[in-house]
Amino acid sequence: HYALGRDIEIAVIDGERRFGNGHCLPSGPLREPAERLKKVDLVVANGVAAAGEFAMHVKAGEAVNLVSGEHRPVEQFRSQHIHAVAGIGHPARFFTALRDAGLTVEVHVFPDHHAYRLEDLAFGDAAVLMTEKDAVKCQRFARPNLWSVGAQVEMPDDFGAQVLGLLRR
């Protein structure tokens, strides 16, 4: 938000899809024109980084039950049949993170910003894993088999040093 004061600016881009068709929302995937990158301090690429960018890797974090609040490592779901739902801009990334954690998932893709109803998640008693963004929309009708999976971000060590250096400046 341009009205917010800032000491440094960090732009995050999609390292796989890069800039898509080059257009901003609603015609394309960008929130700002790609030229804006010339004015930021650091560029982070979610996935593969180009020269001058920092590669960020996202893994599946802990699962949190929407009813009980119980925390559980996602790896504990490895022996179960899992339904994974995502109504985000790039749902394949979430499903890949679950598979990378060793889970076998049956995927259910919903449109970005989907307004969930309980019927959308009617998969019997099987565990349903979803993003934190989706879980917020499902909290009002939560059931014991619904779990939110957070993102665990891994950054290169030199990224932190760069941020600290910019803040000291």
PDB file of N, CA and C in Angstrom, residues 93-167:
ATOM      1  N   ARG A  93       0.452 -25.436  -6.367  1.00  0.00           N
ATOM      2  CA  ARG A  93       1.589 -25.287  -5.448  1.00  0.00           C
ATOM      3  C   ARG A  93       1.261 -25.893  -4.081  1.00  0.00           C
ATOM      4  N   PHE A  94       0.035 -25.702  -3.597  1.00  0.00           N
ATOM      5  CA  PHE A  94      -0.380 -26.279  -2.314  1.00  0.00           C
ATOM      6  C   PHE A  94      -0.400 -27.799  -2.400  1.00  0.00           C
ATOM      7  N   PHE A  95      -0.972 -28.338  -3.467  1.00  0.00           N
ATOM      8  CA  PHE A  95      -1.060 -29.782  -3.620  1.00  0.00           C
ATOM      9  C   PHE A  95       0.341 -30.407  -3.744  1.00  0.00           C
ATOM     10  N   THR A  96       1.235 -29.733  -4.435  1.00  0.00           N
ATOM     11  CA  THR A  96       2.613 -30.215  -4.565  1.00  0.00           C
ATOM     12  C   THR A  96       3.304 -30.244  -3.208  1.00  0.00           C
ATOM     13  N   ALA A  97       3.079 -29.228  -2.393  1.00  0.00           N
ATOM     14  CA  ALA A  97       3.685 -29.186  -1.054  1.00  0.00           C
ATOM     15  C   ALA A  97       3.215 -30.373  -0.208  1.00  0.00           C
ATOM     16  N   LEU A  98       1.945 -30.730  -0.318  1.00  0.00           N
ATOM     17  CA  LEU A  98       1.429 -31.881   0.423  1.00  0.00           C
ATOM     18  C   LEU A  98       2.055 -33.175  -0.084  1.00  0.00           C
ATOM     19  N   ARG A  99       2.151 -33.315  -1.405  1.00  0.00           N
ATOM     20  CA  ARG A  99       2.774 -34.516  -1.979  1.00  0.00           C
ATOM     21  C   ARG A  99       4.249 -34.592  -1.607  1.00  0.00           C
ATOM     22  N   ASP A 100       4.930 -33.442  -1.598  1.00  0.00           N
ATOM     23  CA  ASP A 100       6.342 -33.418  -1.215  1.00  0.00           C
ATOM     24  C   ASP A 100       6.531 -33.850   0.240  1.00  0.00           C
ATOM     25  N   ALA A 101       5.488 -33.699   1.056  1.00  0.00           N
ATOM     26  CA  ALA A 101       5.536 -34.142   2.458  1.00  0.00           C
ATOM     27  C   ALA A 101       5.203 -35.631   2.580  1.00  0.00           C
ATOM     28  N   GLY A 102       4.968 -36.279   1.448  1.00  0.00           N
ATOM     29  CA  GLY A 102       4.719 -37.712   1.444  1.00  0.00           C
ATOM     30  C   GLY A 102       3.261 -38.111   1.493  1.00  0.00           C
ATOM     31  N   LEU A 103       2.345 -37.169   1.318  1.00  0.00           N
ATOM     32  CA  LEU A 103       0.924 -37.477   1.377  1.00  0.00           C
ATOM     33  C   LEU A 103       0.385 -37.859   0.002  1.00  0.00           C
ATOM     34  N   THR A 104      -0.585 -38.749   0.012  1.00  0.00           N
ATOM     35  CA  THR A 104      -1.338 -39.077  -1.189  1.00  0.00           C
ATOM     36  C   THR A 104      -2.648 -38.317  -1.075  1.00  0.00           C
ATOM     37  N   VAL A 105      -2.902 -37.431  -2.031  1.00  0.00           N
ATOM     38  CA  VAL A 105      -4.068 -36.557  -1.909  1.00  0.00           C
ATOM     39  C   VAL A 105      -4.979 -36.663  -3.123  1.00  0.00           C
ATOM     40  N   GLU A 106      -6.248 -36.553  -2.843  1.00  0.00           N
ATOM     41  CA  GLU A 106      -7.254 -36.391  -3.891  1.00  0.00           C
ATOM     42  C   GLU A 106      -7.559 -34.897  -3.921  1.00  0.00           C
ATOM     43  N   VAL A 107      -7.264 -34.242  -5.038  1.00  0.00           N
ATOM     44  CA  VAL A 107      -7.343 -32.789  -5.093  1.00  0.00           C
ATOM     45  C   VAL A 107      -8.724 -32.306  -5.529  1.00  0.00           C
ATOM     46  N   HIS A 108      -9.102 -31.167  -4.958  1.00  0.00           N
ATOM     47  CA  HIS A 108     -10.354 -30.496  -5.294  1.00  0.00           C
ATOM     48  C   HIS A 108     -10.027 -29.012  -5.453  1.00  0.00           C
ATOM     49  N   VAL A 109     -10.067 -28.537  -6.687  1.00  0.00           N
ATOM     50  CA  VAL A 109      -9.729 -27.150  -6.988  1.00  0.00           C
ATOM     51  C   VAL A 109     -11.001 -26.316  -7.025  1.00  0.00           C
ATOM     52  N   PHE A 110     -10.949 -25.189  -6.317  1.00  0.00           N
ATOM     53  CA  PHE A 110     -12.049 -24.225  -6.320  1.00  0.00           C
ATOM     54  C   PHE A 110     -11.516 -22.906  -6.858  1.00  0.00           C
ATOM     55  N   PRO A 111     -12.399 -22.046  -7.352  1.00  0.00           N
ATOM     56  CA  PRO A 111     -11.931 -20.750  -7.850  1.00  0.00           C
ATOM     57  C   PRO A 111     -11.292 -19.918  -6.735  1.00  0.00           C
ATOM     58  N   ASP A 112     -10.379 -19.047  -7.115  1.00  0.00           N
ATOM     59  CA  ASP A 112      -9.751 -18.143  -6.149  1.00  0.00           C
ATOM     60  C   ASP A 112     -10.841 -17.342  -5.448  1.00  0.00           C
ATOM     61  N   HIS A 113     -10.714 -17.190  -4.143  1.00  0.00           N
ATOM     62  CA  HIS A 113     -11.672 -16.457  -3.291  1.00  0.00           C
ATOM     63  C   HIS A 113     -13.034 -17.148  -3.210  1.00  0.00           C
ATOM     64  N   HIS A 114     -13.053 -18.451  -3.375  1.00  0.00           N
ATOM     65  CA  HIS A 114     -14.320 -19.204  -3.336  1.00  0.00           C
ATOM     66  C   HIS A 114     -15.024 -19.034  -1.986  1.00  0.00           C
ATOM     67  N   ALA A 115     -16.334 -18.859  -2.030  1.00  0.00           N
ATOM     68  CA  ALA A 115     -17.152 -18.782  -0.807  1.00  0.00           C
ATOM     69  C   ALA A 115     -17.614 -20.204  -0.487  1.00  0.00           C
ATOM     70  N   TYR A 116     -16.889 -20.864   0.374  1.00  0.00           N
ATOM     71  CA  TYR A 116     -17.155 -22.272   0.682  1.00  0.00           C
ATOM     72  C   TYR A 116     -18.479 -22.457   1.404  1.00  0.00           C
ATOM     73  N   ARG A 117     -19.086 -23.626   1.127  1.00  0.00           N
ATOM     74  CA  ARG A 117     -20.244 -24.125   1.862  1.00  0.00           C
ATOM     75  C   ARG A 117     -19.877 -25.517   2.356  1.00  0.00           C
ATOM     76  N   LEU A 118     -20.557 -25.960   3.377  1.00  0.00           N
ATOM     77  CA  LEU A 118     -20.271 -27.280   3.933  1.00  0.00           C
ATOM     78  C   LEU A 118     -20.377 -28.361   2.851  1.00  0.00           C
ATOM     79  N   GLU A 119     -21.314 -28.221   1.941  1.00  0.00           N
ATOM     80  CA  GLU A 119     -21.506 -29.221   0.876  1.00  0.00           C
ATOM     81  C   GLU A 119     -20.261 -29.364  -0.008  1.00  0.00           C
ATOM     82  N   ASP A 120     -19.476 -28.297  -0.129  1.00  0.00           N
ATOM     83  CA  ASP A 120     -18.259 -28.356  -0.943  1.00  0.00           C
ATOM     84  C   ASP A 120     -17.239 -29.324  -0.369  1.00  0.00           C
ATOM     85  N   LEU A 121     -17.342 -29.597   0.928  1.00  0.00           N
ATOM     86  CA  LEU A 121     -16.337 -30.415   1.620  1.00  0.00           C
ATOM     87  C   LEU A 121     -16.928 -31.727   2.126  1.00  0.00           C
ATOM     88  N   ALA A 122     -17.988 -32.177   1.516  1.00  0.00           N
ATOM     89  CA  ALA A 122     -18.680 -33.394   1.945  1.00  0.00           C
ATOM     90  C   ALA A 122     -17.989 -34.626   1.349  1.00  0.00           C
ATOM     91  N   PHE A 123     -16.940 -35.065   2.023  1.00  0.00           N
ATOM     92  CA  PHE A 123     -16.176 -36.229   1.580  1.00  0.00           C
ATOM     93  C   PHE A 123     -16.229 -37.332   2.628  1.00  0.00           C
ATOM     94  N   GLY A 124     -17.327 -37.430   3.339  1.00  0.00           N
ATOM     95  CA  GLY A 124     -17.431 -38.413   4.415  1.00  0.00           C
ATOM     96  C   GLY A 124     -16.581 -38.000   5.599  1.00  0.00           C
ATOM     97  N   ASP A 125     -15.986 -38.997   6.269  1.00  0.00           N
ATOM     98  CA  ASP A 125     -15.173 -38.712   7.450  1.00  0.00           C
ATOM     99  C   ASP A 125     -13.690 -38.545   7.134  1.00  0.00           C
ATOM    100  N   ALA A 126     -13.315 -38.637   5.855  1.00  0.00           N
ATOM    101  CA  ALA A 126     -11.904 -38.505   5.483  1.00  0.00           C
ATOM    102  C   ALA A 126     -11.384 -37.125   5.870  1.00  0.00           C
ATOM    103  N   ALA A 127     -10.097 -37.071   6.195  1.00  0.00           N
ATOM    104  CA  ALA A 127      -9.474 -35.792   6.538  1.00  0.00           C
ATOM    105  C   ALA A 127      -9.449 -34.894   5.311  1.00  0.00           C
ATOM    106  N   VAL A 128      -9.756 -33.626   5.536  1.00  0.00           N
ATOM    107  CA  VAL A 128      -9.738 -32.617   4.476  1.00  0.00           C
ATOM    108  C   VAL A 128      -8.693 -31.576   4.876  1.00  0.00           C
ATOM    109  N   LEU A 129      -7.659 -31.444   4.057  1.00  0.00           N
ATOM    110  CA  LEU A 129      -6.610 -30.463   4.300  1.00  0.00           C
ATOM    111  C   LEU A 129      -6.817 -29.282   3.361  1.00  0.00           C
ATOM    112  N   MET A 130      -6.630 -28.080   3.899  1.00  0.00           N
ATOM    113  CA  MET A 130      -6.828 -26.868   3.104  1.00  0.00           C
ATOM    114  C   MET A 130      -5.819 -25.809   3.511  1.00  0.00           C
ATOM    115  N   THR A 131      -5.704 -24.776   2.698  1.00  0.00           N
ATOM    116  CA  THR A 131      -4.802 -23.672   3.021  1.00  0.00           C
ATOM    117  C   THR A 131      -5.390 -22.853   4.167  1.00  0.00           C
ATOM    118  N   GLU A 132      -4.545 -22.060   4.795  1.00  0.00           N
ATOM    119  CA  GLU A 132      -5.023 -21.175   5.862  1.00  0.00           C
ATOM    120  C   GLU A 132      -6.026 -20.168   5.305  1.00  0.00           C
ATOM    121  N   LYS A 133      -5.804 -19.710   4.105  1.00  0.00           N
ATOM    122  CA  LYS A 133      -6.728 -18.761   3.465  1.00  0.00           C
ATOM    123  C   LYS A 133      -8.118 -19.389   3.312  1.00  0.00           C
ATOM    124  N   ASP A 134      -8.164 -20.646   2.905  1.00  0.00           N
ATOM    125  CA  ASP A 134      -9.444 -21.333   2.746  1.00  0.00           C
ATOM    126  C   ASP A 134     -10.078 -21.648   4.099  1.00  0.00           C
ATOM    127  N   ALA A 135      -9.259 -21.972   5.083  1.00  0.00           N
ATOM    128  CA  ALA A 135      -9.776 -22.349   6.406  1.00  0.00           C
ATOM    129  C   ALA A 135     -10.561 -21.210   7.053  1.00  0.00           C
ATOM    130  N   VAL A 136     -10.133 -19.994   6.839  1.00  0.00           N
ATOM    131  CA  VAL A 136     -10.841 -18.837   7.403  1.00  0.00           C
ATOM    132  C   VAL A 136     -12.295 -18.832   6.923  1.00  0.00           C
ATOM    133  N   LYS A 137     -12.502 -19.212   5.684  1.00  0.00           N
ATOM    134  CA  LYS A 137     -13.854 -19.202   5.101  1.00  0.00           C
ATOM    135  C   LYS A 137     -14.682 -20.407   5.531  1.00  0.00           C
ATOM    136  N   CYS A 138     -14.033 -21.420   6.097  1.00  0.00           N
ATOM    137  CA  CYS A 138     -14.736 -22.645   6.506  1.00  0.00           C
ATOM    138  C   CYS A 138     -14.946 -22.731   8.015  1.00  0.00           C
ATOM    139  N   GLN A 139     -14.419 -21.794   8.752  1.00  0.00           N
ATOM    140  CA  GLN A 139     -14.479 -21.841  10.217  1.00  0.00           C
ATOM    141  C   GLN A 139     -15.918 -21.864  10.726  1.00  0.00           C
ATOM    142  N   ARG A 140     -16.820 -21.148  10.074  1.00  0.00           N
ATOM    143  CA  ARG A 140     -18.197 -21.030  10.562  1.00  0.00           C
ATOM    144  C   ARG A 140     -18.965 -22.356  10.537  1.00  0.00           C
ATOM    145  N   PHE A 141     -18.524 -23.308   9.703  1.00  0.00           N
ATOM    146  CA  PHE A 141     -19.198 -24.615   9.664  1.00  0.00           C
ATOM    147  C   PHE A 141     -18.197 -25.753   9.880  1.00  0.00           C
ATOM    148  N   ALA A 142     -17.147 -25.466  10.607  1.00  0.00           N
ATOM    149  CA  ALA A 142     -16.062 -26.437  10.813  1.00  0.00           C
ATOM    150  C   ALA A 142     -16.572 -27.766  11.365  1.00  0.00           C
ATOM    151  N   ARG A 143     -15.927 -28.832  10.919  1.00  0.00           N
ATOM    152  CA  ARG A 143     -16.177 -30.192  11.376  1.00  0.00           C
ATOM    153  C   ARG A 143     -14.839 -30.780  11.821  1.00  0.00           C
ATOM    154  N   PRO A 144     -14.856 -31.839  12.635  1.00  0.00           N
ATOM    155  CA  PRO A 144     -13.599 -32.406  13.164  1.00  0.00           C
ATOM    156  C   PRO A 144     -12.626 -32.933  12.113  1.00  0.00           C
ATOM    157  N   ASN A 145     -13.073 -33.188  10.888  1.00  0.00           N
ATOM    158  CA  ASN A 145     -12.173 -33.716   9.858  1.00  0.00           C
ATOM    159  C   ASN A 145     -11.532 -32.621   8.998  1.00  0.00           C
ATOM    160  N   LEU A 146     -11.776 -31.355   9.335  1.00  0.00           N
ATOM    161  CA  LEU A 146     -11.217 -30.248   8.559  1.00  0.00           C
ATOM    162  C   LEU A 146      -9.942 -29.727   9.219  1.00  0.00           C
ATOM    163  N   TRP A 147      -8.893 -29.607   8.415  1.00  0.00           N
ATOM    164  CA  TRP A 147      -7.578 -29.202   8.892  1.00  0.00           C
ATOM    165  C   TRP A 147      -7.015 -28.087   8.013  1.00  0.00           C
ATOM    166  N   SER A 148      -6.419 -27.121   8.646  1.00  0.00           N
ATOM    167  CA  SER A 148      -5.731 -26.028   7.964  1.00  0.00           C
ATOM    168  C   SER A 148      -4.239 -26.337   7.941  1.00  0.00           C
ATOM    169  N   VAL A 149      -3.605 -26.156   6.784  1.00  0.00           N
ATOM    170  CA  VAL A 149      -2.164 -26.408   6.666  1.00  0.00           C
ATOM    171  C   VAL A 149      -1.466 -25.093   6.368  1.00  0.00           C
ATOM    172  N   GLY A 150      -0.588 -24.715   7.271  1.00  0.00           N
ATOM    173  CA  GLY A 150       0.182 -23.492   7.095  1.00  0.00           C
ATOM    174  C   GLY A 150       1.343 -23.693   6.144  1.00  0.00           C
ATOM    175  N   ALA A 151       1.919 -22.587   5.732  1.00  0.00           N
ATOM    176  CA  ALA A 151       3.084 -22.616   4.858  1.00  0.00           C
ATOM    177  C   ALA A 151       4.342 -22.392   5.682  1.00  0.00           C
ATOM    178  N   GLN A 152       5.342 -23.189   5.407  1.00  0.00           N
ATOM    179  CA  GLN A 152       6.653 -23.033   6.047  1.00  0.00           C
ATOM    180  C   GLN A 152       7.602 -22.521   4.968  1.00  0.00           C
ATOM    181  N   VAL A 153       8.091 -21.305   5.155  1.00  0.00           N
ATOM    182  CA  VAL A 153       8.924 -20.650   4.150  1.00  0.00           C
ATOM    183  C   VAL A 153      10.400 -20.836   4.477  1.00  0.00           C
ATOM    184  N   GLU A 154      11.159 -21.206   3.455  1.00  0.00           N
ATOM    185  CA  GLU A 154      12.603 -21.333   3.596  1.00  0.00           C
ATOM    186  C   GLU A 154      13.269 -20.305   2.687  1.00  0.00           C
ATOM    187  N   MET A 155      14.157 -19.516   3.289  1.00  0.00           N
ATOM    188  CA  MET A 155      14.881 -18.476   2.556  1.00  0.00           C
ATOM    189  C   MET A 155      16.378 -18.743   2.664  1.00  0.00           C
ATOM    190  N   PRO A 156      17.155 -18.298   1.679  1.00  0.00           N
ATOM    191  CA  PRO A 156      18.609 -18.460   1.796  1.00  0.00           C
ATOM    192  C   PRO A 156      19.159 -17.608   2.931  1.00  0.00           C
ATOM    193  N   ASP A 157      20.239 -18.058   3.541  1.00  0.00           N
ATOM    194  CA  ASP A 157      20.832 -17.355   4.682  1.00  0.00           C
ATOM    195  C   ASP A 157      21.203 -15.918   4.357  1.00  0.00           C
ATOM    196  N   ASP A 158      21.678 -15.677   3.156  1.00  0.00           N
ATOM    197  CA  ASP A 158      22.125 -14.323   2.820  1.00  0.00           C
ATOM    198  C   ASP A 158      20.961 -13.338   2.665  1.00  0.00           C
ATOM    199  N   PHE A 159      19.752 -13.826   2.565  1.00  0.00           N
ATOM    200  CA  PHE A 159      18.604 -12.915   2.482  1.00  0.00           C
ATOM    201  C   PHE A 159      18.469 -12.111   3.778  1.00  0.00           C
ATOM    202  N   GLY A 160      18.533 -12.780   4.911  1.00  0.00           N
ATOM    203  CA  GLY A 160      18.433 -12.100   6.203  1.00  0.00           C
ATOM    204  C   GLY A 160      19.515 -11.054   6.373  1.00  0.00           C
ATOM    205  N   ALA A 161      20.727 -11.378   5.947  1.00  0.00           N
ATOM    206  CA  ALA A 161      21.834 -10.427   6.039  1.00  0.00           C
ATOM    207  C   ALA A 161      21.568  -9.203   5.165  1.00  0.00           C
ATOM    208  N   GLN A 162      20.997  -9.417   3.989  1.00  0.00           N
ATOM    209  CA  GLN A 162      20.662  -8.297   3.094  1.00  0.00           C
ATOM    210  C   GLN A 162      19.609  -7.392   3.727  1.00  0.00           C
ATOM    211  N   VAL A 163      18.576  -7.987   4.304  1.00  0.00           N
ATOM    212  CA  VAL A 163      17.513  -7.204   4.945  1.00  0.00           C
ATOM    213  C   VAL A 163      18.084  -6.394   6.101  1.00  0.00           C
ATOM    214  N   LEU A 164      18.873  -7.027   6.941  1.00  0.00           N
ATOM    215  CA  LEU A 164      19.474  -6.307   8.073  1.00  0.00           C
ATOM    216  C   LEU A 164      20.372  -5.167   7.614  1.00  0.00           C
ATOM    217  N   GLY A 165      21.141  -5.418   6.557  1.00  0.00           N
ATOM    218  CA  GLY A 165      22.004  -4.377   6.017  1.00  0.00           C
ATOM    219  C   GLY A 165      21.204  -3.182   5.515  1.00  0.00           C
ATOM    220  N   LEU A 166      20.106  -3.435   4.839  1.00  0.00           N
ATOM    221  CA  LEU A 166      19.256  -2.358   4.339  1.00  0.00           C
ATOM    222  C   LEU A 166      18.605  -1.596   5.494  1.00  0.00           C
ATOM    223  N   LEU A 167      18.197  -2.299   6.528  1.00  0.00           N
ATOM    224  CA  LEU A 167      17.579  -1.630   7.672  1.00  0.00           C
ATOM    225  C   LEU A 167      18.591  -0.767   8.430  1.00  0.00           C
TER     226      LEU A 167
END
